[in-house]
């Protein structure tokens, strides 16, 4: 995945160099690549060809990384560390961090719309995959969850609201990763439905584990600021 990401991202020596450096800085900061791995695992599970999903897996990692860059900004979570190193805006400034996130999001869809994604796969299936990812990243998914999360800071919220935040802010991209891997891998409708449900539950479980680590882990282990949820009055 890392080799493919290096291939798809603009080179640092191309103008505007600072933008491309900021994009690569966060992409290659040592993430676990959970979403690409899940996408390829879903493809494997239905007997598909990994080559058909690798570009989409890279696009998903670009979208995830854009969300982390923006999530760390002072206007949102105002975090100083991510993946064990200073956050993007601490190194490149807020304006460049915003633009680097914007660029990663748009480059992801350039890649998804290119012939490299799902070559030889029915165009209707490819369009469906792009739709799944776009919906998961937008107001019906990750962005919508982030808004409710920010609006709920310092508030007493009920369990359905908390579950909405987790399912949308974190779970949407995890679920979409599994769905797209299954779809591009050639899953039948019943298998796709089961893997979609698995993705939804896996996304929720991932966020629950992350909330626990925010309390129990130290910064060296977690790679980012700890105790930040409690400091901002976030329900977990």
CSV table of N, CA and C in Angstrom, one decimal, residues 28-161:
chain,number,residue,atom,x,y,z
A,28,UNK,N,2.6,9.5,5.1
A,28,UNK,CA,3.7,8.6,5.5
A,28,UNK,C,4.1,8.8,6.9
A,29,UNK,N,3.2,9.1,7.8
A,29,UNK,CA,3.5,9.3,9.2
A,29,UNK,C,3.4,8.1,10.0
A,30,UNK,N,3.2,6.9,9.4
A,30,UNK,CA,3.2,5.7,10.1
A,30,UNK,C,1.9,5.1,10.5
A,31,UNK,N,0.8,5.4,9.7
A,31,UNK,CA,-0.5,4.9,10.0
A,31,UNK,C,-0.6,3.4,9.9
A,32,UNK,N,-1.6,2.8,10.5
A,32,UNK,CA,-1.8,1.4,10.5
A,32,UNK,C,-2.4,0.8,9.2
A,33,UNK,N,-2.9,1.7,8.3
A,33,UNK,CA,-3.5,1.3,7.0
A,33,UNK,C,-4.7,0.4,7.2
A,34,UNK,N,-5.4,0.6,8.3
A,34,UNK,CA,-6.5,-0.3,8.6
A,34,UNK,C,-7.6,-0.4,7.5
A,35,UNK,N,-7.9,0.7,7.0
A,35,UNK,CA,-9.0,0.8,5.9
A,35,UNK,C,-8.5,0.1,4.6
A,36,UNK,N,-7.3,0.4,4.1
A,36,UNK,CA,-6.9,-0.4,3.0
A,36,UNK,C,-6.8,-1.9,3.2
A,37,UNK,N,-6.3,-2.2,4.4
A,37,UNK,CA,-6.1,-3.7,4.7
A,37,UNK,C,-7.5,-4.3,4.7
A,38,UNK,N,-8.5,-3.7,5.3
A,38,UNK,CA,-9.8,-4.2,5.3
A,38,UNK,C,-10.4,-4.4,3.9
A,39,UNK,N,-10.2,-3.4,3.1
A,39,UNK,CA,-10.7,-3.4,1.7
A,39,UNK,C,-10.1,-4.6,1.0
A,40,UNK,N,-8.8,-4.8,1.1
A,40,UNK,CA,-8.2,-5.9,0.4
A,40,UNK,C,-8.6,-7.3,1.0
A,41,UNK,N,-8.8,-7.3,2.3
A,41,UNK,CA,-9.2,-8.5,3.0
A,41,UNK,C,-10.6,-8.9,2.5
A,42,UNK,N,-11.5,-7.9,2.4
A,42,UNK,CA,-12.8,-8.2,1.9
A,42,UNK,C,-12.8,-8.8,0.5
A,43,UNK,N,-11.9,-8.2,-0.3
A,43,UNK,CA,-11.7,-8.7,-1.7
A,43,UNK,C,-11.2,-10.1,-1.7
A,44,UNK,N,-10.2,-10.4,-0.8
A,44,UNK,CA,-9.7,-11.8,-0.7
A,44,UNK,C,-10.8,-12.7,-0.3
A,45,UNK,N,-11.7,-12.3,0.6
A,45,UNK,CA,-12.7,-13.1,1.2
A,45,UNK,C,-13.7,-13.6,0.2
A,46,UNK,N,-13.9,-12.8,-0.9
A,46,UNK,CA,-14.9,-13.2,-1.9
A,46,UNK,C,-14.2,-13.7,-3.2
A,47,UNK,N,-12.9,-14.0,-3.0
A,47,UNK,CA,-12.2,-14.5,-4.2
A,47,UNK,C,-11.8,-13.6,-5.3
A,48,UNK,N,-11.7,-12.3,-4.9
A,48,UNK,CA,-11.4,-11.3,-5.9
A,48,UNK,C,-9.9,-11.1,-6.1
A,49,UNK,N,-9.6,-10.2,-7.1
A,49,UNK,CA,-8.2,-9.9,-7.4
A,49,UNK,C,-7.8,-8.6,-6.7
A,50,UNK,N,-6.8,-8.7,-5.9
A,50,UNK,CA,-6.3,-7.5,-5.1
A,50,UNK,C,-5.9,-6.3,-6.0
A,51,UNK,N,-5.4,-6.6,-7.2
A,51,UNK,CA,-5.0,-5.6,-8.1
A,51,UNK,C,-6.1,-4.6,-8.5
A,52,UNK,N,-7.4,-5.2,-8.4
A,52,UNK,CA,-8.5,-4.4,-8.7
A,52,UNK,C,-8.9,-3.4,-7.6
A,53,UNK,N,-8.4,-3.7,-6.4
A,53,UNK,CA,-8.9,-2.8,-5.3
A,53,UNK,C,-7.7,-1.9,-4.7
A,54,UNK,N,-6.5,-2.2,-5.1
A,54,UNK,CA,-5.4,-1.4,-4.5
A,54,UNK,C,-5.5,0.1,-4.8
A,55,UNK,N,-5.8,0.5,-6.0
A,55,UNK,CA,-6.0,2.0,-6.2
A,55,UNK,C,-7.1,2.5,-5.3
A,56,UNK,N,-8.2,1.8,-5.2
A,56,UNK,CA,-9.3,2.3,-4.3
A,56,UNK,C,-8.9,2.3,-2.8
A,57,UNK,N,-8.1,1.3,-2.4
A,57,UNK,CA,-7.6,1.2,-1.1
A,57,UNK,C,-6.7,2.4,-0.8
A,58,UNK,N,-5.9,2.8,-1.7
A,58,UNK,CA,-5.0,4.0,-1.6
A,58,UNK,C,-5.9,5.3,-1.5
A,59,UNK,N,-6.9,5.3,-2.3
A,59,UNK,CA,-7.9,6.5,-2.3
A,59,UNK,C,-8.5,6.6,-0.9
A,60,UNK,N,-8.9,5.5,-0.3
A,60,UNK,CA,-9.5,5.5,1.0
A,60,UNK,C,-8.5,6.0,2.0
A,61,UNK,N,-7.3,5.6,1.9
A,61,UNK,CA,-6.3,6.1,2.9
A,61,UNK,C,-6.1,7.6,2.7
A,62,UNK,N,-6.1,8.1,1.5
A,62,UNK,CA,-6.0,9.5,1.3
A,62,UNK,C,-7.2,10.3,2.0
A,63,UNK,N,-8.4,9.7,1.8
A,63,UNK,CA,-9.6,10.4,2.5
A,63,UNK,C,-9.4,10.3,4.0
A,64,UNK,N,-9.0,9.2,4.5
A,64,UNK,CA,-8.9,9.1,6.0
A,64,UNK,C,-7.8,10.1,6.5
A,65,UNK,N,-6.7,10.2,5.8
A,65,UNK,CA,-5.6,11.1,6.2
A,65,UNK,C,-6.1,12.5,6.1
A,66,UNK,N,-6.8,12.9,5.1
A,66,UNK,CA,-7.4,14.3,5.0
A,66,UNK,C,-8.2,14.6,6.2
A,67,UNK,N,-9.0,13.6,6.6
A,67,UNK,CA,-9.9,13.8,7.8
A,67,UNK,C,-9.1,14.0,9.1
A,68,UNK,N,-8.0,13.3,9.2
A,68,UNK,CA,-7.1,13.5,10.4
A,68,UNK,C,-6.5,14.8,10.4
A,69,UNK,N,-6.0,15.3,9.3
A,69,UNK,CA,-5.4,16.6,9.2
A,69,UNK,C,-6.3,17.7,9.6
A,70,UNK,N,-7.6,17.6,9.1
A,70,UNK,CA,-8.6,18.6,9.5
A,70,UNK,C,-9.0,18.4,10.9
A,71,UNK,N,-9.2,17.2,11.4
A,71,UNK,CA,-9.6,16.9,12.7
A,71,UNK,C,-8.6,17.5,13.8
A,72,UNK,N,-7.4,17.6,13.4
A,72,UNK,CA,-6.3,18.1,14.4
A,72,UNK,C,-6.3,19.6,14.4
A,73,UNK,N,-6.9,20.3,13.5
A,73,UNK,CA,-6.8,21.7,13.4
A,73,UNK,C,-7.4,22.4,14.7
A,74,UNK,N,-6.9,23.6,15.0
A,74,UNK,CA,-7.3,24.4,16.2
A,74,UNK,C,-8.8,24.6,16.2
A,75,UNK,N,-9.5,24.7,15.0
A,75,UNK,CA,-10.9,24.9,15.0
A,75,UNK,C,-11.7,23.7,15.3
A,76,UNK,N,-11.0,22.5,15.4
A,76,UNK,CA,-11.7,21.3,15.7
A,76,UNK,C,-11.1,20.7,17.0
A,77,UNK,N,-10.2,19.7,16.9
A,77,UNK,CA,-9.7,19.1,18.1
A,77,UNK,C,-8.5,19.7,18.7
A,78,UNK,N,-7.8,20.5,17.9
A,78,UNK,CA,-6.7,21.3,18.3
A,78,UNK,C,-5.6,20.4,19.0
A,79,UNK,N,-5.2,19.3,18.2
A,79,UNK,CA,-4.2,18.4,18.7
A,79,UNK,C,-2.8,18.7,18.2
A,80,UNK,N,-1.8,18.5,19.0
A,80,UNK,CA,-0.4,18.8,18.7
A,80,UNK,C,0.3,17.6,18.1
A,81,UNK,N,-0.1,16.4,18.4
A,81,UNK,CA,0.6,15.2,17.9
A,81,UNK,C,-0.4,14.2,17.3
A,82,UNK,N,0.1,13.6,16.2
A,82,UNK,CA,-0.6,12.5,15.5
A,82,UNK,C,0.4,11.5,15.0
A,83,UNK,N,0.1,10.3,15.3
A,83,UNK,CA,1.0,9.2,14.9
A,83,UNK,C,2.5,9.4,15.3
A,84,UNK,N,2.6,10.0,16.6
A,84,UNK,CA,3.9,10.1,17.2
A,84,UNK,C,4.7,11.3,16.7
A,85,UNK,N,4.2,12.2,15.9
A,85,UNK,CA,4.9,13.3,15.4
A,85,UNK,C,4.0,14.6,15.4
A,86,UNK,N,4.6,15.8,15.3
A,86,UNK,CA,3.7,17.0,15.3
A,86,UNK,C,2.7,16.9,14.2
A,87,UNK,N,1.5,17.4,14.5
A,87,UNK,CA,0.4,17.4,13.6
A,87,UNK,C,0.8,18.3,12.4
A,88,UNK,N,0.0,18.1,11.3
A,88,UNK,CA,0.4,18.8,10.0
A,88,UNK,C,0.4,20.3,10.2
A,89,UNK,N,-0.6,20.9,10.9
A,89,UNK,CA,-0.6,22.3,11.0
A,89,UNK,C,0.5,22.9,11.8
A,90,UNK,N,1.0,22.1,12.7
A,90,UNK,CA,2.2,22.5,13.6
A,90,UNK,C,3.5,22.6,12.7
A,91,UNK,N,3.5,21.8,11.7
A,91,UNK,CA,4.7,21.8,10.8
A,91,UNK,C,4.6,22.8,9.6
A,92,UNK,N,3.4,22.8,9.0
A,92,UNK,CA,3.2,23.5,7.7
A,92,UNK,C,2.3,24.7,7.9
A,93,UNK,N,1.7,24.9,9.1
A,93,UNK,CA,0.8,26.1,9.2
A,93,UNK,C,-0.6,25.7,8.9
A,94,UNK,N,-1.6,26.4,9.5
A,94,UNK,CA,-3.0,26.0,9.4
A,94,UNK,C,-3.4,26.1,7.9
A,95,UNK,N,-3.1,27.1,7.2
A,95,UNK,CA,-3.6,27.3,5.8
A,95,UNK,C,-3.1,26.1,5.0
A,96,UNK,N,-1.8,25.8,5.0
A,96,UNK,CA,-1.3,24.7,4.2
A,96,UNK,C,-1.9,23.3,4.7
A,97,UNK,N,-2.2,23.2,6.0
A,97,UNK,CA,-2.8,21.9,6.4
A,97,UNK,C,-4.2,21.8,5.9
A,98,UNK,N,-5.0,22.9,5.9
A,98,UNK,CA,-6.3,22.8,5.3
A,98,UNK,C,-6.2,22.4,3.8
A,99,UNK,N,-5.3,23.1,3.1
A,99,UNK,CA,-5.2,22.8,1.7
A,99,UNK,C,-4.7,21.4,1.4
A,100,UNK,N,-3.7,20.9,2.2
A,100,UNK,CA,-3.2,19.6,2.1
A,100,UNK,C,-4.4,18.5,2.2
A,101,UNK,N,-5.2,18.8,3.2
A,101,UNK,CA,-6.4,17.9,3.4
A,101,UNK,C,-7.3,18.0,2.2
A,102,UNK,N,-7.6,19.2,1.8
A,102,UNK,CA,-8.5,19.4,0.6
A,102,UNK,C,-7.9,18.6,-0.6
A,103,UNK,N,-6.6,18.7,-0.8
A,103,UNK,CA,-5.9,18.1,-2.0
A,103,UNK,C,-6.0,16.6,-1.9
A,104,UNK,N,-5.8,16.0,-0.7
A,104,UNK,CA,-5.8,14.6,-0.5
A,104,UNK,C,-7.2,14.1,-0.8
A,105,UNK,N,-8.3,14.8,-0.4
A,105,UNK,CA,-9.6,14.4,-0.7
A,105,UNK,C,-9.9,14.4,-2.2
A,106,UNK,N,-9.5,15.4,-2.9
A,106,UNK,CA,-9.8,15.5,-4.3
A,106,UNK,C,-8.9,14.5,-5.1
A,107,UNK,N,-7.6,14.4,-4.7
A,107,UNK,CA,-6.8,13.4,-5.4
A,107,UNK,C,-7.4,12.0,-5.2
A,108,UNK,N,-8.0,11.7,-4.1
A,108,UNK,CA,-8.6,10.4,-3.9
A,108,UNK,C,-9.7,10.1,-5.0
A,109,UNK,N,-10.5,11.1,-5.3
A,109,UNK,CA,-11.5,10.9,-6.3
A,109,UNK,C,-11.0,11.0,-7.7
A,110,UNK,N,-9.9,11.7,-7.9
A,110,UNK,CA,-9.2,11.6,-9.2
A,110,UNK,C,-8.7,10.1,-9.5
A,111,UNK,N,-8.2,9.5,-8.4
A,111,UNK,CA,-7.7,8.1,-8.5
A,111,UNK,C,-8.9,7.2,-8.7
A,112,UNK,N,-10.0,7.4,-7.9
A,112,UNK,CA,-11.2,6.5,-8.0
A,112,UNK,C,-11.8,6.5,-9.4
A,113,UNK,N,-11.7,7.7,-10.0
A,113,UNK,CA,-12.3,7.9,-11.4
A,113,UNK,C,-11.4,7.5,-12.5
A,114,UNK,N,-10.2,7.1,-12.2
A,114,UNK,CA,-9.2,6.8,-13.2
A,114,UNK,C,-9.3,5.4,-13.7
A,115,UNK,N,-8.7,5.0,-14.8
A,115,UNK,CA,-8.8,3.7,-15.3
A,115,UNK,C,-8.0,2.7,-14.4
A,116,UNK,N,-7.2,3.2,-13.5
A,116,UNK,CA,-6.4,2.3,-12.7
A,116,UNK,C,-7.3,1.6,-11.6
A,117,UNK,N,-8.4,2.3,-11.3
A,117,UNK,CA,-9.3,1.7,-10.3
A,117,UNK,C,-10.3,0.7,-11.0
A,118,UNK,N,-10.2,-0.5,-10.6
A,118,UNK,CA,-11.1,-1.5,-11.1
A,118,UNK,C,-11.1,-1.7,-12.6
A,119,UNK,N,-9.9,-1.7,-13.2
A,119,UNK,CA,-9.7,-1.9,-14.6
A,119,UNK,C,-10.3,-3.3,-15.0
A,120,UNK,N,-11.2,-3.3,-16.0
A,120,UNK,CA,-11.8,-4.5,-16.5
A,120,UNK,C,-13.1,-4.8,-15.7
A,121,UNK,N,-13.4,-4.0,-14.7
A,121,UNK,CA,-14.7,-4.2,-13.9
A,121,UNK,C,-15.8,-3.4,-14.6
A,122,UNK,N,-17.0,-4.0,-14.6
A,122,UNK,CA,-18.1,-3.3,-15.1
A,122,UNK,C,-18.2,-1.8,-14.6
A,123,UNK,N,-18.4,-0.9,-15.6
A,123,UNK,CA,-18.5,0.5,-15.2
A,123,UNK,C,-19.6,0.8,-14.1
A,124,UNK,N,-20.7,0.1,-14.2
A,124,UNK,CA,-21.7,0.3,-13.2
A,124,UNK,C,-21.2,-0.1,-11.8
A,125,UNK,N,-20.4,-1.1,-11.7
A,125,UNK,CA,-19.9,-1.5,-10.4
A,125,UNK,C,-18.9,-0.5,-9.9
A,126,UNK,N,-18.1,0.0,-10.8
A,126,UNK,CA,-17.1,1.1,-10.4
A,126,UNK,C,-17.9,2.3,-9.9
A,127,UNK,N,-18.9,2.7,-10.6
A,127,UNK,CA,-19.7,3.9,-10.2
A,127,UNK,C,-20.3,3.6,-8.8
A,128,UNK,N,-20.8,2.4,-8.5
A,128,UNK,CA,-21.4,2.1,-7.2
A,128,UNK,C,-20.3,2.2,-6.1
A,129,UNK,N,-19.1,1.8,-6.4
A,129,UNK,CA,-18.0,1.8,-5.5
A,129,UNK,C,-17.7,3.3,-5.1
A,130,UNK,N,-17.6,4.2,-6.2
A,130,UNK,CA,-17.3,5.6,-5.9
A,130,UNK,C,-18.5,6.2,-5.1
A,131,UNK,N,-19.7,5.8,-5.4
A,131,UNK,CA,-20.8,6.3,-4.7
A,131,UNK,C,-20.7,5.9,-3.2
A,132,UNK,N,-20.4,4.7,-2.9
A,132,UNK,CA,-20.3,4.2,-1.5
A,132,UNK,C,-19.2,5.1,-0.8
A,133,UNK,N,-18.1,5.3,-1.4
A,133,UNK,CA,-17.0,6.0,-0.7
A,133,UNK,C,-17.4,7.5,-0.5
A,134,UNK,N,-18.0,8.1,-1.6
A,134,UNK,CA,-18.4,9.5,-1.5
A,134,UNK,C,-19.4,9.7,-0.4
A,135,UNK,N,-20.4,8.8,-0.3
A,135,UNK,CA,-21.4,9.0,0.7
A,135,UNK,C,-20.8,8.8,2.1
A,136,UNK,N,-19.9,7.8,2.3
A,136,UNK,CA,-19.3,7.6,3.6
A,136,UNK,C,-18.4,8.7,4.0
A,137,UNK,N,-17.9,9.5,3.1
A,137,UNK,CA,-17.0,10.6,3.5
A,137,UNK,C,-17.7,11.9,3.7
A,138,UNK,N,-19.0,12.0,3.3
A,138,UNK,CA,-19.7,13.3,3.3
A,138,UNK,C,-20.6,13.4,4.5
A,139,UNK,N,-21.7,14.3,4.2
A,139,UNK,CA,-22.6,14.6,5.3
A,139,UNK,C,-23.4,13.4,5.8
A,140,UNK,N,-23.6,12.4,5.0
A,140,UNK,CA,-24.3,11.2,5.4
A,140,UNK,C,-23.4,10.2,6.1
A,141,UNK,N,-22.1,10.6,6.3
A,141,UNK,CA,-21.1,9.7,6.9
A,141,UNK,C,-20.2,10.4,7.8
A,142,UNK,N,-18.9,10.4,7.5
A,142,UNK,CA,-17.9,11.0,8.4
A,142,UNK,C,-18.1,12.4,8.7
A,143,UNK,N,-18.3,13.3,7.7
A,143,UNK,CA,-18.5,14.7,8.0
A,143,UNK,C,-19.7,15.0,8.9
A,144,UNK,N,-20.8,14.3,8.6
A,144,UNK,CA,-22.0,14.4,9.5
A,144,UNK,C,-21.7,14.0,10.9
A,145,UNK,N,-21.0,12.9,11.1
A,145,UNK,CA,-20.6,12.5,12.4
A,145,UNK,C,-19.7,13.4,13.2
A,146,UNK,N,-18.8,14.0,12.4
A,146,UNK,CA,-17.9,15.0,13.0
A,146,UNK,C,-18.7,16.3,13.5
A,147,UNK,N,-19.7,16.7,12.8
A,147,UNK,CA,-20.5,17.8,13.2
A,147,UNK,C,-21.2,17.6,14.5
A,148,UNK,N,-21.9,16.4,14.5
A,148,UNK,CA,-22.6,16.0,15.7
A,148,UNK,C,-21.7,15.9,16.9
A,149,UNK,N,-20.5,15.3,16.7
A,149,UNK,CA,-19.5,15.2,17.7
A,149,UNK,C,-19.1,16.6,18.3
A,150,UNK,N,-18.8,17.5,17.4
A,150,UNK,CA,-18.5,18.9,17.9
A,150,UNK,C,-19.6,19.6,18.6
A,151,UNK,N,-20.8,19.4,18.1
A,151,UNK,CA,-22.0,20.0,18.7
A,151,UNK,C,-22.3,19.4,20.1
A,152,UNK,N,-21.8,18.2,20.3
A,152,UNK,CA,-22.1,17.5,21.6
A,152,UNK,C,-21.1,17.7,22.7
A,153,UNK,N,-20.0,18.5,22.4
A,153,UNK,CA,-19.0,18.7,23.4
A,153,UNK,C,-19.6,19.5,24.6
A,154,UNK,N,-19.3,18.9,25.8
A,154,UNK,CA,-19.8,19.5,27.0
A,154,UNK,C,-21.2,19.3,27.3
A,155,UNK,N,-21.9,18.5,26.4
A,155,UNK,CA,-23.3,18.2,26.6
A,155,UNK,C,-23.5,16.8,27.1
A,156,UNK,N,-24.6,16.6,27.8
A,156,UNK,CA,-25.1,15.2,28.2
A,156,UNK,C,-25.9,14.7,27.0
A,157,UNK,N,-25.3,13.6,26.4
A,157,UNK,CA,-26.0,13.1,25.2
A,157,UNK,C,-26.5,11.6,25.5
A,158,UNK,N,-27.5,11.2,24.8
A,158,UNK,CA,-28.0,9.8,25.1
A,158,UNK,C,-27.2,8.8,24.2
A,159,UNK,N,-27.5,7.6,24.5
A,159,UNK,CA,-26.7,6.5,23.8
A,159,UNK,C,-27.0,6.5,22.3
A,160,UNK,N,-28.2,6.7,21.8
A,160,UNK,CA,-28.4,6.8,20.3
A,160,UNK,C,-27.6,7.9,19.6
A,161,UNK,N,-27.4,9.0,20.3
A,161,UNK,CA,-26.6,10.1,19.7
A,161,UNK,C,-25.1,9.7,19.7
